[in-house]
mmCIF file of C-alpha atoms in Angstrom:
data_model
loop_
_atom_site.group_PDB
_atom_site.id
_atom_site.type_symbol
_atom_site.label_atom_id
_atom_site.label_comp_id
_atom_site.label_asym_id
_atom_site.label_seq_id
_atom_site.Cartn_x
_atom_site.Cartn_y
_atom_site.Cartn_z
ATOM 1 C CA MET B 1 9.639 11.430 -5.980
ATOM 2 C CA ARG B 2 7.040 8.685 -6.466
ATOM 3 C CA ASP B 3 6.486 7.474 -10.026
ATOM 4 C CA GLN B 4 3.238 9.000 -11.252
ATOM 5 C CA ALA B 5 2.782 6.737 -14.298
ATOM 6 C CA TYR B 6 -0.111 4.979 -12.592
ATOM 7 C CA SER B 7 -1.307 4.494 -9.044
ATOM 8 C CA SER B 8 -4.239 2.193 -8.421
ATOM 9 C CA ALA B 9 -4.576 3.813 -4.978
ATOM 10 C CA LEU B 10 -5.667 7.035 -6.670
ATOM 11 C CA ASP B 11 -8.426 5.127 -8.425
ATOM 12 C CA GLY B 12 -9.373 3.735 -5.032
ATOM 13 C CA ILE B 13 -9.610 7.250 -3.611
ATOM 14 C CA ARG B 14 -11.821 8.224 -6.505
ATOM 15 C CA ALA B 15 -14.064 5.242 -5.803
ATOM 16 C CA LEU B 16 -14.477 6.224 -2.158
ATOM 17 C CA ALA B 17 -15.376 9.770 -3.188
ATOM 18 C CA ALA B 18 -17.969 8.556 -5.692
ATOM 19 C CA LEU B 19 -19.530 6.210 -3.131
ATOM 20 C CA ALA B 20 -19.770 9.033 -0.590
ATOM 21 C CA VAL B 21 -21.549 11.275 -3.101
ATOM 22 C CA ALA B 22 -23.950 8.527 -4.185
ATOM 23 C CA ILE B 23 -24.818 7.613 -0.589
ATOM 24 C CA TYR B 24 -25.371 11.282 0.203
ATOM 25 C CA HIS B 25 -27.663 11.776 -2.793
ATOM 26 C CA ALA B 26 -29.661 8.736 -1.667
ATOM 27 C CA ARG B 27 -30.242 10.722 1.551
ATOM 28 C CA PHE B 28 -28.590 8.230 3.843
ATOM 29 C CA PRO B 29 -29.294 9.638 7.316
ATOM 30 C CA GLY B 30 -25.816 9.028 8.739
ATOM 31 C CA LEU B 31 -23.794 10.940 6.139
ATOM 32 C CA PRO B 32 -24.947 14.593 6.118
ATOM 33 C CA GLY B 33 -21.580 15.722 4.762
ATOM 34 C CA GLY B 34 -21.283 13.183 1.968
ATOM 35 C CA PHE B 35 -21.158 16.055 -0.516
ATOM 36 C CA PHE B 36 -17.517 16.463 0.541
ATOM 37 C CA GLY B 37 -16.841 13.579 -1.842
ATOM 38 C CA VAL B 38 -16.883 16.173 -4.629
ATOM 39 C CA ASP B 39 -14.139 18.080 -2.829
ATOM 40 C CA VAL B 40 -12.072 14.893 -2.670
ATOM 41 C CA PHE B 41 -12.488 14.722 -6.446
ATOM 42 C CA PHE B 42 -11.328 18.327 -6.714
ATOM 43 C CA VAL B 43 -8.139 17.779 -4.700
ATOM 44 C CA LEU B 44 -7.365 14.645 -6.684
ATOM 45 C CA SER B 45 -8.017 16.377 -10.017
ATOM 46 C CA GLY B 46 -5.781 19.311 -9.143
ATOM 47 C CA TYR B 47 -3.040 16.904 -8.117
ATOM 48 C CA LEU B 48 -3.272 14.778 -11.255
ATOM 49 C CA ILE B 49 -3.545 17.634 -13.713
ATOM 50 C CA THR B 50 -0.466 19.289 -12.229
ATOM 51 C CA ARG B 51 1.572 16.090 -12.284
ATOM 52 C CA LEU B 52 0.503 15.423 -15.867
ATOM 53 C CA LEU B 53 1.410 18.911 -17.058
ATOM 54 C CA MET B 54 4.722 18.928 -15.218
ATOM 55 C CA ASN B 55 5.651 15.529 -16.647
ATOM 56 C CA GLU B 56 4.794 16.761 -20.125
ATOM 57 C CA HIS B 57 6.857 19.909 -19.583
ATOM 58 C CA SER B 58 9.889 17.935 -18.432
ATOM 59 C CA ARG B 59 9.718 15.563 -21.406
ATOM 60 C CA GLN B 60 8.981 18.124 -24.086
ATOM 61 C CA THR B 61 10.356 21.315 -22.483
ATOM 62 C CA GLY B 62 6.934 22.841 -22.824
ATOM 63 C CA ILE B 63 3.186 22.327 -22.520
ATOM 64 C CA ARG B 64 1.061 21.994 -25.642
ATOM 65 C CA LEU B 65 -2.081 23.732 -24.435
ATOM 66 C CA GLY B 66 -4.208 22.884 -27.463
ATOM 67 C CA ARG B 67 -3.391 19.211 -27.192
ATOM 68 C CA PHE B 68 -4.081 19.279 -23.472
ATOM 69 C CA ILE B 69 -7.561 20.795 -23.932
ATOM 70 C CA ILE B 70 -8.412 18.326 -26.688
ATOM 71 C CA ARG B 71 -7.322 15.495 -24.402
ATOM 72 C CA ARG B 72 -9.623 16.760 -21.633
ATOM 73 C CA VAL B 73 -12.553 17.160 -24.007
ATOM 74 C CA ARG B 74 -12.036 13.660 -25.413
ATOM 75 C CA ARG B 75 -11.955 12.284 -21.894
ATOM 76 C CA LEU B 76 -14.986 14.083 -20.494
ATOM 77 C CA LEU B 77 -17.398 15.206 -23.201
ATOM 78 C CA PRO B 78 -18.494 11.924 -24.880
ATOM 79 C CA ALA B 79 -19.895 10.418 -21.677
ATOM 80 C CA LEU B 80 -21.518 13.712 -20.716
ATOM 81 C CA ALA B 81 -23.060 14.089 -24.177
ATOM 82 C CA LEU B 82 -24.503 10.567 -24.000
ATOM 83 C CA MET B 83 -26.040 11.240 -20.595
ATOM 84 C CA LEU B 84 -27.492 14.573 -21.722
ATOM 85 C CA LEU B 85 -28.942 13.073 -24.907
ATOM 86 C CA THR B 86 -30.572 10.281 -22.914
ATOM 87 C CA TYR B 87 -31.852 12.852 -20.448
ATOM 88 C CA LEU B 88 -33.470 14.967 -23.165
ATOM 89 C CA LEU B 89 -35.047 11.961 -24.858
ATOM 90 C CA THR B 90 -36.642 10.678 -21.670
ATOM 91 C CA THR B 91 -37.326 13.784 -19.624
ATOM 92 C CA PRO B 92 -40.763 14.603 -21.129
ATOM 93 C CA TRP B 93 -42.020 11.361 -19.553
ATOM 94 C CA LEU B 94 -39.792 11.172 -16.476
ATOM 95 C CA PHE B 95 -39.948 14.832 -15.397
ATOM 96 C CA PRO B 96 -43.115 16.183 -17.026
ATOM 97 C CA ASP B 97 -43.667 18.847 -14.370
ATOM 98 C CA VAL B 98 -40.836 20.944 -15.809
ATOM 99 C CA ALA B 99 -41.128 22.589 -19.221
ATOM 100 C CA PHE B 100 -39.037 20.897 -21.896
ATOM 101 C CA THR B 101 -37.469 24.234 -22.808
ATOM 102 C CA LYS B 102 -36.077 24.372 -19.260
ATOM 103 C CA HIS B 103 -34.627 20.873 -19.591
ATOM 104 C CA LEU B 104 -33.143 21.885 -22.939
ATOM 105 C CA ARG B 105 -31.556 25.004 -21.437
ATOM 106 C CA ASP B 106 -30.084 23.050 -18.535
ATOM 107 C CA ALA B 107 -28.628 20.427 -20.876
ATOM 108 C CA PHE B 108 -27.109 23.084 -23.129
ATOM 109 C CA LEU B 109 -25.468 24.896 -20.216
ATOM 110 C CA SER B 110 -24.143 21.546 -18.969
ATOM 111 C CA ALA B 111 -22.746 20.646 -22.388
ATOM 112 C CA ILE B 112 -20.777 23.889 -22.663
ATOM 113 C CA TYR B 113 -19.613 23.678 -19.036
ATOM 114 C CA VAL B 114 -21.190 26.851 -17.657
ATOM 115 C CA VAL B 115 -24.111 25.288 -15.792
ATOM 116 C CA ASN B 116 -22.512 26.245 -12.469
ATOM 117 C CA TYR B 117 -23.549 29.818 -13.295
ATOM 118 C CA ALA B 118 -27.092 28.853 -14.296
ATOM 119 C CA THR B 119 -28.663 30.939 -11.545
ATOM 120 C CA ALA B 120 -26.644 33.977 -12.608
ATOM 121 C CA LEU B 121 -27.785 33.353 -16.188
ATOM 122 C CA GLY B 122 -31.458 33.432 -15.265
ATOM 123 C CA SER B 123 -32.625 30.536 -13.140
ATOM 124 C CA GLY B 124 -31.379 27.455 -11.321
ATOM 125 C CA VAL B 125 -31.144 23.917 -12.653
ATOM 126 C CA SER B 126 -34.101 21.551 -12.371
ATOM 127 C CA VAL B 127 -32.534 18.071 -12.503
ATOM 128 C CA LEU B 128 -28.934 18.374 -13.679
ATOM 129 C CA GLY B 129 -27.710 20.009 -10.505
ATOM 130 C CA HIS B 130 -24.759 17.647 -10.188
ATOM 131 C CA ALA B 131 -23.219 18.910 -13.448
ATOM 132 C CA TRP B 132 -21.929 22.025 -11.683
ATOM 133 C CA SER B 133 -18.767 20.234 -10.565
ATOM 134 C CA LEU B 134 -17.922 19.212 -14.141
ATOM 135 C CA ALA B 135 -18.155 22.863 -15.165
ATOM 136 C CA VAL B 136 -15.892 23.951 -12.311
ATOM 137 C CA GLU B 137 -13.243 21.430 -13.294
ATOM 138 C CA MET B 138 -13.367 22.251 -17.016
ATOM 139 C CA GLN B 139 -13.104 25.985 -16.350
ATOM 140 C CA PHE B 140 -10.167 25.307 -14.056
ATOM 141 C CA TYR B 141 -8.516 23.154 -16.732
ATOM 142 C CA LEU B 142 -8.638 26.121 -19.090
ATOM 143 C CA LEU B 143 -6.975 28.498 -16.618
ATOM 144 C CA TRP B 144 -4.497 26.430 -14.621
ATOM 145 C CA PRO B 145 -2.086 25.391 -17.444
ATOM 146 C CA LEU B 146 -1.500 29.054 -18.306
ATOM 147 C CA LEU B 147 -0.830 29.924 -14.688
ATOM 148 C CA LEU B 148 1.371 26.866 -14.230
ATOM 149 C CA LEU B 149 3.555 27.878 -17.169
ATOM 150 C CA GLY B 150 4.294 31.152 -15.406
ATOM 151 C CA LEU B 151 4.915 29.474 -12.059
ATOM 152 C CA MET B 152 7.402 27.050 -13.574
ATOM 153 C CA ARG B 153 9.622 29.966 -14.562
ATOM 154 C CA LEU B 154 10.077 30.810 -10.878
ATOM 155 C CA PRO B 155 12.214 29.079 -8.241
ATOM 156 C CA LYS B 156 10.250 26.174 -6.811
ATOM 157 C CA PRO B 157 9.917 27.568 -3.252
ATOM 158 C CA ILE B 158 8.464 30.812 -4.601
ATOM 159 C CA ALA B 159 6.064 28.961 -6.890
ATOM 160 C CA LEU B 160 4.878 26.765 -4.018
ATOM 161 C CA GLY B 161 4.408 29.849 -1.860
ATOM 162 C CA LEU B 162 2.277 31.515 -4.531
ATOM 163 C CA ILE B 163 0.083 28.436 -4.949
ATOM 164 C CA LEU B 164 -0.360 28.321 -1.174
ATOM 165 C CA VAL B 165 -1.393 31.985 -1.223
ATOM 166 C CA LEU B 166 -3.957 31.220 -3.942
ATOM 167 C CA TYR B 167 -5.347 28.389 -1.827
ATOM 168 C CA VAL B 168 -5.670 30.646 1.213
ATOM 169 C CA LEU B 169 -7.310 33.368 -0.882
ATOM 170 C CA ALA B 170 -9.803 30.905 -2.373
ATOM 171 C CA THR B 171 -10.656 29.660 1.111
ATOM 172 C CA ALA B 172 -11.085 33.241 2.330
ATOM 173 C CA LEU B 173 -13.306 34.067 -0.642
ATOM 174 C CA ARG B 174 -15.559 31.150 0.274
ATOM 175 C CA TRP B 175 -15.862 32.544 3.805
ATOM 176 C CA TRP B 176 -16.574 36.045 2.507
ATOM 177 C CA SER B 177 -19.174 34.955 -0.055
ATOM 178 C CA SER B 178 -21.040 32.847 2.486
ATOM 179 C CA GLU B 179 -21.412 35.898 4.731
ATOM 180 C CA HIS B 180 -22.174 38.528 2.092
ATOM 181 C CA LEU B 181 -24.228 36.440 -0.363
ATOM 182 C CA ALA B 182 -26.737 33.679 0.247
ATOM 183 C CA ILE B 183 -24.932 31.204 2.503
ATOM 184 C CA TRP B 184 -24.623 28.452 -0.141
ATOM 185 C CA ALA B 185 -24.455 30.697 -3.208
ATOM 186 C CA PHE B 186 -20.698 30.055 -3.312
ATOM 187 C CA TYR B 187 -21.114 26.317 -3.795
ATOM 188 C CA PRO B 188 -21.312 25.898 -7.600
ATOM 189 C CA ARG B 189 -19.131 28.845 -8.592
ATOM 190 C CA THR B 190 -15.564 28.281 -9.738
ATOM 191 C CA GLU B 191 -14.045 31.321 -8.026
ATOM 192 C CA THR B 192 -15.555 30.407 -4.651
ATOM 193 C CA HIS B 193 -15.177 26.637 -4.806
ATOM 194 C CA CYS B 194 -11.734 26.081 -6.309
ATOM 195 C CA SER B 195 -9.803 25.731 -3.058
ATOM 196 C CA GLY B 196 -9.675 21.946 -3.303
ATOM 197 C CA LEU B 197 -8.364 22.111 -6.857
ATOM 198 C CA LEU B 198 -5.672 24.569 -5.779
ATOM 199 C CA LEU B 199 -4.672 22.380 -2.834
ATOM 200 C CA GLY B 200 -4.315 19.452 -5.234
ATOM 201 C CA CYS B 201 -2.189 21.620 -7.519
ATOM 202 C CA LEU B 202 0.008 22.498 -4.547
ATOM 203 C CA LEU B 203 0.490 18.810 -3.736
ATOM 204 C CA GLY B 204 1.208 17.969 -7.352
ATOM 205 C CA TYR B 205 3.735 20.766 -7.722
ATOM 206 C CA ALA B 206 5.496 19.813 -4.497
ATOM 207 C CA GLY B 207 5.874 16.237 -5.741
ATOM 208 C CA VAL B 208 6.302 14.729 -2.294
ATOM 209 C CA SER B 209 4.882 11.653 -0.586
ATOM 210 C CA ILE B 210 4.262 10.611 3.012
ATOM 211 C CA HIS B 211 4.158 7.280 4.790
ATOM 212 C CA ARG B 212 1.228 5.083 3.799
ATOM 213 C CA HIS B 213 0.041 4.938 7.412
ATOM 214 C CA TRP B 214 -1.056 8.574 7.098
ATOM 215 C CA ALA B 215 -3.858 7.324 4.866
ATOM 216 C CA VAL B 216 -5.619 6.020 7.981
ATOM 217 C CA VAL B 217 -5.544 9.527 9.421
ATOM 218 C CA GLY B 218 -6.887 10.866 6.154
ATOM 219 C CA LEU B 219 -9.775 8.400 6.160
ATOM 220 C CA VAL B 220 -10.626 9.240 9.764
ATOM 221 C CA VAL B 221 -10.583 12.974 8.992
ATOM 222 C CA LEU B 222 -12.873 12.483 5.986
ATOM 223 C CA PHE B 223 -15.216 10.221 7.927
ATOM 224 C CA LEU B 224 -15.518 12.751 10.719
ATOM 225 C CA ALA B 225 -16.110 15.580 8.251
ATOM 226 C CA MET B 226 -18.811 13.668 6.377
ATOM 227 C CA THR B 227 -20.631 12.554 9.514
ATOM 228 C CA PHE B 228 -20.247 15.768 11.527
ATOM 229 C CA PHE B 229 -20.842 18.637 9.110
ATOM 230 C CA SER B 230 -24.012 19.344 7.124
ATOM 231 C CA THR B 231 -25.538 21.985 4.877
ATOM 232 C CA ALA B 232 -27.592 23.295 7.808
ATOM 233 C CA TRP B 233 -24.571 24.523 9.757
ATOM 234 C CA MET B 234 -22.504 27.645 9.086
ATOM 235 C CA PRO B 235 -19.227 26.125 10.411
ATOM 236 C CA THR B 236 -19.460 23.686 7.495
ATOM 237 C CA VAL B 237 -18.676 26.529 5.122
ATOM 238 C CA ARG B 238 -15.988 28.007 7.338
ATOM 239 C CA TYR B 239 -14.152 24.874 8.445
ATOM 240 C CA GLY B 240 -15.753 21.749 7.010
ATOM 241 C CA PHE B 241 -14.470 22.098 3.466
ATOM 242 C CA THR B 242 -10.921 22.780 4.618
ATOM 243 C CA ILE B 243 -10.967 19.756 6.930
ATOM 244 C CA ALA B 244 -12.267 17.525 4.133
ATOM 245 C CA GLU B 245 -9.607 18.861 1.752
ATOM 246 C CA ILE B 246 -6.881 18.075 4.301
ATOM 247 C CA GLY B 247 -8.208 14.532 4.654
ATOM 248 C CA ALA B 248 -8.148 14.101 0.891
ATOM 249 C CA ALA B 249 -4.610 15.507 0.745
ATOM 250 C CA LEU B 250 -3.369 12.941 3.275
ATOM 251 C CA LEU B 251 -4.851 10.095 1.225
ATOM 252 C CA ILE B 252 -3.325 11.378 -2.001
ATOM 253 C CA LEU B 253 0.131 11.893 -0.534
ATOM 254 C CA ALA B 254 0.097 8.485 1.172
ATOM 255 C CA GLN B 255 -1.411 6.402 -1.660
ATOM 256 C CA PRO B 256 -1.451 3.113 0.302
ATOM 257 C CA ALA B 257 -1.519 -0.057 -1.729
ATOM 258 C CA TRP B 258 -4.585 -1.343 0.121
ATOM 259 C CA LEU B 259 -6.637 1.466 -1.426
ATOM 260 C CA GLY B 260 -5.755 0.128 -4.861
ATOM 261 C CA GLY B 261 -7.413 -3.274 -4.646
ATOM 262 C CA SER B 262 -8.726 -4.553 -7.949
ATOM 263 C CA MET B 263 -12.427 -4.002 -7.205
ATOM 264 C CA LEU B 264 -11.959 -0.559 -5.663
ATOM 265 C CA ALA B 265 -9.626 0.537 -8.458
ATOM 266 C CA TRP B 266 -12.104 -0.681 -11.075
ATOM 267 C CA LEU B 267 -14.905 1.218 -9.386
ATOM 268 C CA GLY B 268 -12.705 4.289 -9.425
ATOM 269 C CA ARG B 269 -12.344 3.978 -13.173
ATOM 270 C CA MET B 270 -16.139 3.826 -13.442
ATOM 271 C CA SER B 271 -16.638 6.752 -11.064
ATOM 272 C CA TYR B 272 -17.026 9.437 -13.727
ATOM 273 C CA GLY B 273 -19.873 7.608 -15.407
ATOM 274 C CA LEU B 274 -21.397 6.711 -12.049
ATOM 275 C CA TYR B 275 -21.354 10.361 -11.063
ATOM 276 C CA LEU B 276 -23.029 11.351 -14.325
ATOM 277 C CA TRP B 277 -25.832 8.787 -14.236
ATOM 278 C CA HIS B 278 -26.705 8.167 -10.612
ATOM 279 C CA TYR B 279 -28.070 11.588 -9.725
ATOM 280 C CA PRO B 280 -30.870 11.943 -12.330
ATOM 281 C CA ILE B 281 -31.993 8.412 -11.491
ATOM 282 C CA MET B 282 -32.005 9.131 -7.764
ATOM 283 C CA ARG B 283 -33.862 12.379 -8.334
ATOM 284 C CA LEU B 284 -36.539 10.453 -10.185
ATOM 285 C CA VAL B 285 -36.837 7.778 -7.501
ATOM 286 C CA ARG B 286 -36.692 10.199 -4.566
ATOM 287 C CA ASP B 287 -39.731 12.047 -5.902
ATOM 288 C CA ARG B 288 -41.843 8.897 -5.668
ATOM 289 C CA ASP B 289 -43.840 8.344 -2.495
ATOM 290 C CA GLY B 290 -42.878 5.377 -0.357
ATOM 291 C CA TRP B 291 -39.266 5.086 -1.497
ATOM 292 C CA GLU B 292 -36.734 5.082 1.329
ATOM 293 C CA TRP B 293 -33.003 5.633 1.088
ATOM 294 C CA PRO B 294 -32.035 1.938 0.732
ATOM 295 C CA GLU B 295 -34.227 1.545 -2.349
ATOM 296 C CA VAL B 296 -33.008 4.845 -3.761
ATOM 297 C CA LEU B 297 -29.386 3.832 -3.251
ATOM 298 C CA LEU B 298 -29.800 0.346 -4.683
ATOM 299 C CA LEU B 299 -31.709 1.460 -7.752
ATOM 300 C CA GLY B 300 -29.903 4.720 -8.392
ATOM 301 C CA GLY B 301 -26.472 3.378 -7.560
ATOM 302 C CA GLY B 302 -26.971 0.023 -9.261
ATOM 303 C CA LEU B 303 -28.528 1.327 -12.460
ATOM 304 C CA GLY B 304 -26.127 4.253 -12.469
ATOM 305 C CA LEU B 305 -23.154 1.882 -12.240
ATOM 306 C CA LEU B 306 -24.551 -0.322 -15.023
ATOM 307 C CA LEU B 307 -24.925 2.667 -17.323
ATOM 308 C CA ALA B 308 -21.452 3.861 -16.315
ATOM 309 C CA VAL B 309 -19.946 0.502 -17.292
ATOM 310 C CA LEU B 310 -21.704 0.520 -20.665
ATOM 311 C CA SER B 311 -20.615 4.106 -21.283
ATOM 312 C CA HIS B 312 -17.013 3.373 -20.309
ATOM 313 C CA TYR B 313 -16.474 0.253 -22.389
ATOM 314 C CA LEU B 314 -18.652 1.060 -25.399
ATOM 315 C CA LEU B 315 -18.084 4.785 -25.771
ATOM 316 C CA GLU B 316 -15.469 6.482 -23.608
ATOM 317 C CA ARG B 317 -12.556 4.167 -24.414
ATOM 318 C CA ARG B 318 -13.075 4.844 -28.138
ATOM 319 C CA PHE B 319 -12.323 8.530 -27.578
ATOM 320 C CA HIS B 320 -9.908 8.494 -24.639
ATOM 321 C CA GLN B 321 -6.995 6.632 -26.219
ATOM 322 C CA PRO B 322 -4.037 5.755 -23.970
ATOM 323 C CA ARG B 323 -1.472 7.254 -26.320
ATOM 324 C CA PHE B 324 -2.706 10.732 -25.467
ATOM 325 C CA SER B 325 -2.145 10.278 -21.711
ATOM 326 C CA VAL B 326 0.879 10.465 -19.477
ATOM 327 C CA SER B 327 -1.110 8.755 -16.720
ATOM 328 C CA ARG B 328 -3.814 6.133 -16.703
ATOM 329 C CA ASN B 329 -5.441 7.978 -13.848
ATOM 330 C CA GLY B 330 -8.188 10.029 -15.498
ATOM 331 C CA LEU B 331 -9.092 13.496 -14.299
ATOM 332 C CA ALA B 332 -12.834 13.066 -14.107
#
């Protein structure tokens, strides 16, 4: 089994996913399925969280759930809180068309990681739409360790079979919800958009690797998914997400060294902050007349990355101390 202490290739995969999402949000015309970058994040997060918990269990013959949750909160909440505070301080001037009470509600739901159910709680989100994925991951972090503890009591083949069944059921639930609810109502909800996380958990539990050359296949699969599928096409819901998840799985299992180059790995470490900051900026710029996608990408991506760097080095590292982590690969 490959040593999971640290893999710069995983940071590289995270960087590619973040770039795909940013380019998509800039409305680049050639990447209608760039939103699949979030699903790459999901597969990677499921993989890493499972490896981390299994490593902890093998070292300590158990999983300290309280410590695990605190570790996740320390990793994720400070940067989110900084972004939300900045958002609330500036939104009366930047987004004056929306009532401040609405901005305040959206920020509160984001801070407590339930914003993915904002519509069910009354109304949709005005600007912080990208925070849904953070809520999905945090909710999954609360549930998966408990389920994993039960699975680890079973023979490994049975446990793997059960995780595979959960993945198939989650995929089927996405199909069902898209046909019986509004077609994209499934998208922000944990129960209908957790298939990628479960696939990552399956990979992490299996603990296997494949030849690095398979990474090329994974990249081709992801490229085809992101350039072929779009939100305007029903087959995207039925097949597109599964294809993108398979592409992400191939990259994660292969982990080629060339994906872990210093610049790409560094960008991967900044990806959480970039994800947090780029979208509100792009939303602001996209609403201005005369701005095309290159300007939106340069300003939103560039300023978003700058703020991500400041957040990472001045704030996040003060809370996310290495001694709490089995792996340097964060689970953002």
